Short mmCIF file of C-alpha atoms in Angstrom, two decimals:
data_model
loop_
_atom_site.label_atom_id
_atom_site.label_comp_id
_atom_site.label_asym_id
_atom_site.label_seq_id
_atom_site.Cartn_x
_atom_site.Cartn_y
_atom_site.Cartn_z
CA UNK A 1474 38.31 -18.94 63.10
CA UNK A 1475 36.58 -17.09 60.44
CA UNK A 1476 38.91 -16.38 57.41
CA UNK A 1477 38.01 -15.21 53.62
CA UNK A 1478 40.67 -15.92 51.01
CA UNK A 1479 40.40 -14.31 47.25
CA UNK A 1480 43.18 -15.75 45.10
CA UNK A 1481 42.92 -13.60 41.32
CA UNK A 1482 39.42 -13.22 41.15
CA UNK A 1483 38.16 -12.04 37.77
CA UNK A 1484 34.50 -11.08 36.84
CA UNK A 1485 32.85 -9.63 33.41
CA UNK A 1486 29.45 -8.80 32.63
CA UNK A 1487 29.33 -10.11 28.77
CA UNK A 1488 26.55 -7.82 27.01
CA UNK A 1489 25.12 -9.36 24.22
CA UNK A 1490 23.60 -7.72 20.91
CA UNK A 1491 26.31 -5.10 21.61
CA UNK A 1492 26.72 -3.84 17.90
CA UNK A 1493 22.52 -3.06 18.20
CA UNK A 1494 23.16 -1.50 20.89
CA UNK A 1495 26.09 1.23 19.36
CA UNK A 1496 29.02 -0.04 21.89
CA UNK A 1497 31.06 -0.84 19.07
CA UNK A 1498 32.31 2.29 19.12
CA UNK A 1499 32.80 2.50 22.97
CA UNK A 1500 35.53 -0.57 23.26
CA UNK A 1501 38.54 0.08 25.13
CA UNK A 1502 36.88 3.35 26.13
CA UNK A 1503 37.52 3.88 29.92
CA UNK A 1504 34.56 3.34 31.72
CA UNK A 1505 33.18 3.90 35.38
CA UNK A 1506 33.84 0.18 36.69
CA UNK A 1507 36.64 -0.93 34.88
CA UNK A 1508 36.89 -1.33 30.91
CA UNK A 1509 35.12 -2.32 27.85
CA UNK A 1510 36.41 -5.19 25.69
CA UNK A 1511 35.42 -7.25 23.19
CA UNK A 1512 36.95 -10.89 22.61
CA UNK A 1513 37.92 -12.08 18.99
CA UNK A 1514 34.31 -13.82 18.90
CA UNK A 1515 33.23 -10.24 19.00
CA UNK A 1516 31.49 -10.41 22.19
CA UNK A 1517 31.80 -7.03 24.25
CA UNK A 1518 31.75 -7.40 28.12
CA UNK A 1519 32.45 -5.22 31.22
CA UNK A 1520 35.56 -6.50 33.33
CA UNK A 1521 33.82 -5.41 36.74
CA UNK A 1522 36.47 -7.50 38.59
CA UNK A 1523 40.63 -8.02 37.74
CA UNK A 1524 42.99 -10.53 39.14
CA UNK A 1525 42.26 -9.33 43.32
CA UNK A 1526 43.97 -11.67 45.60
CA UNK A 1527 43.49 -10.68 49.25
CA UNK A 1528 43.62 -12.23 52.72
CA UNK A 1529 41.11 -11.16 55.58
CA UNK A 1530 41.59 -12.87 58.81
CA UNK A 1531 39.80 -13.37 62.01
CA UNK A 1532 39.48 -10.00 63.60
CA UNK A 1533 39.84 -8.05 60.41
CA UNK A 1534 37.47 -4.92 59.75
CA UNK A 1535 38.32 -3.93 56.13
CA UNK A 1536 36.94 -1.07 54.76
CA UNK A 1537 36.59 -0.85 50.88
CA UNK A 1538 37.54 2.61 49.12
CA UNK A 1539 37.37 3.75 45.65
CA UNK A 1540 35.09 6.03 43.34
CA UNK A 1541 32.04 5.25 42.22
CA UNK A 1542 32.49 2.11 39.78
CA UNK A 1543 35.13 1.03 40.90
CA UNK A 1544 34.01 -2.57 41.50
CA UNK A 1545 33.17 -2.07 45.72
CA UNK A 1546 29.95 -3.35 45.11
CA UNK A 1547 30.74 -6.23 42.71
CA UNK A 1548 34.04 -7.36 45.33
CA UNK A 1549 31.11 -7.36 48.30
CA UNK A 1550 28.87 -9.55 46.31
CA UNK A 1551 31.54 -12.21 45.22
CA UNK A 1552 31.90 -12.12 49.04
CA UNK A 1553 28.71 -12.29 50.16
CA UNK A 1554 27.91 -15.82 47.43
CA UNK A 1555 25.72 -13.45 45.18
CA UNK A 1556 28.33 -14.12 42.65
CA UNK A 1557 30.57 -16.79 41.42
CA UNK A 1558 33.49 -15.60 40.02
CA UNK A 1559 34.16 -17.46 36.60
CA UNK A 1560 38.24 -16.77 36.74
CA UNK A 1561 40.09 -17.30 40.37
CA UNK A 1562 39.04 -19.03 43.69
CA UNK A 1563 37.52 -17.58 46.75
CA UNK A 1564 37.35 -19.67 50.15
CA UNK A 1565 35.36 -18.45 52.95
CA UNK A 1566 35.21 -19.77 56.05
CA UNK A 1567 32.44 -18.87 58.38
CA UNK A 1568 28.82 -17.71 59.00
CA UNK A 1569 28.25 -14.73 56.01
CA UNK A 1570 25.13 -12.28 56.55
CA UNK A 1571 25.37 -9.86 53.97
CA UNK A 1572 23.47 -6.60 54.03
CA UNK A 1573 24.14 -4.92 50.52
CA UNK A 1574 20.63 -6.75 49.25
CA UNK A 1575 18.80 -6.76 52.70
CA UNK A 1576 15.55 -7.45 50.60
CA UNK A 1577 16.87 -10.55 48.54
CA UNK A 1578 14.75 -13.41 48.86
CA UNK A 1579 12.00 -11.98 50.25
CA UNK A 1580 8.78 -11.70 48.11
CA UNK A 1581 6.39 -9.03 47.73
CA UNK A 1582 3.05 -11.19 47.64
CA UNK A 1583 3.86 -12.85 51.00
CA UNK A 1584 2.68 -11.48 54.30
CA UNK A 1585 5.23 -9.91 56.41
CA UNK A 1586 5.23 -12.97 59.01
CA UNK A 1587 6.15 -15.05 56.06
CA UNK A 1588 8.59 -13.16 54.65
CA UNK A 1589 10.40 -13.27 58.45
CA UNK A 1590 10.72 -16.96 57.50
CA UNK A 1591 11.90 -16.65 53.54
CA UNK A 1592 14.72 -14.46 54.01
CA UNK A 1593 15.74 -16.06 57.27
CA UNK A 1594 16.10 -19.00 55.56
CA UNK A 1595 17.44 -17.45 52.39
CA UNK A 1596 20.03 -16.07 55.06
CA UNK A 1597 21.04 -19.95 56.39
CA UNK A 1598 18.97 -19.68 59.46
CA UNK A 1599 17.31 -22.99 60.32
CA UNK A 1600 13.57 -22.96 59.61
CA UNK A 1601 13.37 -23.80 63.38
CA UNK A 1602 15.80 -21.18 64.63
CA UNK A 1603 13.63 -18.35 62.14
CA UNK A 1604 10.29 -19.16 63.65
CA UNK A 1605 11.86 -19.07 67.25
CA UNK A 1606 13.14 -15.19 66.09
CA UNK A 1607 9.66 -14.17 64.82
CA UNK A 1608 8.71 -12.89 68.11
CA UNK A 1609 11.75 -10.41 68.26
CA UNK A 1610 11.56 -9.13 64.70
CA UNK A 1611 8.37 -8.85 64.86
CA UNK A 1612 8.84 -6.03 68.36
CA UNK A 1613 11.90 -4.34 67.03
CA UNK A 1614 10.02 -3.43 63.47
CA UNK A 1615 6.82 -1.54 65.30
CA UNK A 1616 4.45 -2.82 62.35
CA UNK A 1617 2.58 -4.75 64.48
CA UNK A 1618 -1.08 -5.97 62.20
CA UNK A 1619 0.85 -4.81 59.05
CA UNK A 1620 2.99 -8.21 59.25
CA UNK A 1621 -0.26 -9.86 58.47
CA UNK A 1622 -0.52 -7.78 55.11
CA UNK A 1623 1.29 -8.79 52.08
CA UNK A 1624 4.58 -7.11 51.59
CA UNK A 1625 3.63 -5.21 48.58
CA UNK A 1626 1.13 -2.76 50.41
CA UNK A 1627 4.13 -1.56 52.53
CA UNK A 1628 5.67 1.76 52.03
CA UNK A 1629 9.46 1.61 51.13
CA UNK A 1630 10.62 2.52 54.89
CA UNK A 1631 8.63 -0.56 56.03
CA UNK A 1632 9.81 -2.83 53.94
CA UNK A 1633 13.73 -1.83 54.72
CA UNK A 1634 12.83 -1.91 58.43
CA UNK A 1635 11.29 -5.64 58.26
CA UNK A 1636 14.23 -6.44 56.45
CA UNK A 1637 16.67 -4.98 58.13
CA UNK A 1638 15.15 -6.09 61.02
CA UNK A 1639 15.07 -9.81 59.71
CA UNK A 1640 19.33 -9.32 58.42
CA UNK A 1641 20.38 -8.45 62.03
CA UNK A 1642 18.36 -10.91 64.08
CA UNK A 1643 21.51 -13.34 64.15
CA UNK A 1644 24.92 -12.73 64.57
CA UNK A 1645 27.13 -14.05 61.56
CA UNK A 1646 30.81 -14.43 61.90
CA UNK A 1647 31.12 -11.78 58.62
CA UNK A 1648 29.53 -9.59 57.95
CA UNK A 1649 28.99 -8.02 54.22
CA UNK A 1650 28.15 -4.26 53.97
CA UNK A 1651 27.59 -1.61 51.55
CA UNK A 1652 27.77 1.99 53.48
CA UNK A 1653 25.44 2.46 56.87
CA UNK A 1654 21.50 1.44 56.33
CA UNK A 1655 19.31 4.52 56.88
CA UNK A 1656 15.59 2.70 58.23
CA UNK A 1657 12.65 4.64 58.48
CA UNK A 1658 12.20 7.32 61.21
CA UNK A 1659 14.36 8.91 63.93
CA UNK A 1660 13.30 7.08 66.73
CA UNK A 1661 13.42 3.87 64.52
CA UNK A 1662 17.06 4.97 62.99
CA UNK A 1663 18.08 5.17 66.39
CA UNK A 1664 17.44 2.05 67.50
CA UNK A 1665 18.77 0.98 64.24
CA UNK A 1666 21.89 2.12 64.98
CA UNK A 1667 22.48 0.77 68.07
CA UNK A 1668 22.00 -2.88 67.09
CA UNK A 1669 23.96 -2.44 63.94
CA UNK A 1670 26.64 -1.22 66.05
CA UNK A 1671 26.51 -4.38 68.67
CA UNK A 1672 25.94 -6.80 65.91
CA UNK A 1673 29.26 -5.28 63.81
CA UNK A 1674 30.79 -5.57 67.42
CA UNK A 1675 29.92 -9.26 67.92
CA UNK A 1676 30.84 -10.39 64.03
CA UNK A 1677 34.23 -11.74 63.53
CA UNK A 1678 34.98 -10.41 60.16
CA UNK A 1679 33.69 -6.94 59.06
CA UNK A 1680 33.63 -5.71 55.40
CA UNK A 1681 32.17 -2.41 54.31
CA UNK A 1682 32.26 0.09 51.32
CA UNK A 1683 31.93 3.71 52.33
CA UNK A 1684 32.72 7.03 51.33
CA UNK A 1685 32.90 8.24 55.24
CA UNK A 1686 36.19 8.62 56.09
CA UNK A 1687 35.15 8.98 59.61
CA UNK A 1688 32.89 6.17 59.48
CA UNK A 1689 35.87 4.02 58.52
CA UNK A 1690 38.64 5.18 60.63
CA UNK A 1691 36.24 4.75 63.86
CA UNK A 1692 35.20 1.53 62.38
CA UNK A 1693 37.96 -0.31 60.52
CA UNK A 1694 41.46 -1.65 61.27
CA UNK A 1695 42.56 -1.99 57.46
CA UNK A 1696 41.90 -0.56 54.29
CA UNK A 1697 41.53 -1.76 50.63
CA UNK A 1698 41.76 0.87 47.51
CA UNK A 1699 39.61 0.13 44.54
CA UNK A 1700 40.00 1.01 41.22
CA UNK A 1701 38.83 0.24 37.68
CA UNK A 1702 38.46 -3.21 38.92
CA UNK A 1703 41.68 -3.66 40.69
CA UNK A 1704 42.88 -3.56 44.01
CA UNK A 1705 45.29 -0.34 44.44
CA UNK A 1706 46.43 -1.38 47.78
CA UNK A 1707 45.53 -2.51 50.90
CA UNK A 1708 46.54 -1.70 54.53
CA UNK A 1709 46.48 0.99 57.38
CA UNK A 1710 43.38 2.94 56.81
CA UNK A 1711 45.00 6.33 57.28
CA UNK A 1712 47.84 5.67 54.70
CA UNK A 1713 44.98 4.06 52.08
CA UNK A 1714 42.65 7.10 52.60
CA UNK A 1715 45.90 9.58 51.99
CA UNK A 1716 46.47 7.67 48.55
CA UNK A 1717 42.55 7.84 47.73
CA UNK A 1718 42.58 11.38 48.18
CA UNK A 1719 45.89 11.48 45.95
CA UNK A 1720 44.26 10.01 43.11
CA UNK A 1721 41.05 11.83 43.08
#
């Protein structure tokens, strides 16, 4: 059973040099993503995170709401491992495949084929299990000799479609996601779709930040409102998309 626990999870961005840099003047300013502060050591940092505590269970499609800054992105990253929260304690359980940072771990100066095996890897796939799914990345991304190139030399719409291609060759148990992926052409977005749409059917856990309200109501069984940092409420996604609209 795949299950993800956050239990007052805190994170800050310190920024350093901050009086060089004229923020003096900007502490406890409100700020998009939460609120500038400076400790009594005088260091200023940016409290992207405060105090969430939230259970998602097996089954669970939660869609994140909130204005822009409000700490979506930063909450799917803690969740995804990108980031370790200094204050609180997150336990997940289960196979995570995140696809805010599709082209993480990959690297520009390899060749395509070897970037298949990098971020399949980088993703927890066994080196034997990414070699055995080179064949079927390599047909649903249509750039046939150009996986021979290095990766810098691709355009940016190949590079999302090898890795988007790579991110949704296996089927986690959650999955991580920051608003629907837009890859490439129409033919190719179409056939993007559709295995974005099985592989969110086949995951356990779903987690998304979007703006759609469609998007979520078709997609998600609970909602979570984010603001400044903090979590606003969470439940039915009607009633949290009524008290989004009330606050902006």
């Amino acid at each position: 059973m795949a299950s993800i626990t956050l239990d007052r999870v805190t994170v800050d961005f310190p920024i350093y040099n901050a009086k060089k840099r004229s923020l003096k003047s900007e502490i406890f300013r409100r700020t998009v993503g939460g609120r500038i502060e400076a400790n009594q050591d005088s260091r200023v940092s940016v409290m992207a995170l405060r105090d969430i505590s939230m259970q998602i269970n097996d089954g669970d499609r939660l869609g994140l709401i909130g204005r822009n800054g409000a700490g979506k992105s930063t909450l799917l990253r803690v969740l995804s491992g990108v980031y370790e929260p200094p204050i609180g304690r997150t336990v997940i359980s289960g196979t995570v495949s995140s696809l805010t940072d599709i082209a993480m771990g990959m690297d520009p100066e390899a060749t395509g084929y070897e970037n298949i095996l990098l971020r399949s890897v980088f993703l927890g796939v066994s080196v034997k299990q990414a070699h055995a799914n080179v064949a079927e990345i390599e047909e649903f991304t249509g750039l046939g000799n150009f996986l021979k190139l290095p990766m810098r030399t691709y355009s940016s719409g190949m590079m999302v479609r090898l890795a988007f291609a790579i991110s949704t060759a296996v089927t986690p148990e959650i999955l991580i996601m920051d608003e629907l992926i837009g890859a490439g052409d129409a033919a190719f977005f179409a056939k993007a779709e559709e295995r974005l749409n099985r592989l969110i059917g086949s995951t356990r856990i779903l987690v998304i930040a979007s703006h759609a309200d469609t998007m979520l109501q078709r997609l998600c069984n609970k909602a979570a409102l984010m603001d400044e940092g903090r979590l606003q409420m969470i439940g039915p996604v009607d009633e949290v998309l009524a008290a989004y609209q009330a606050m902006v």
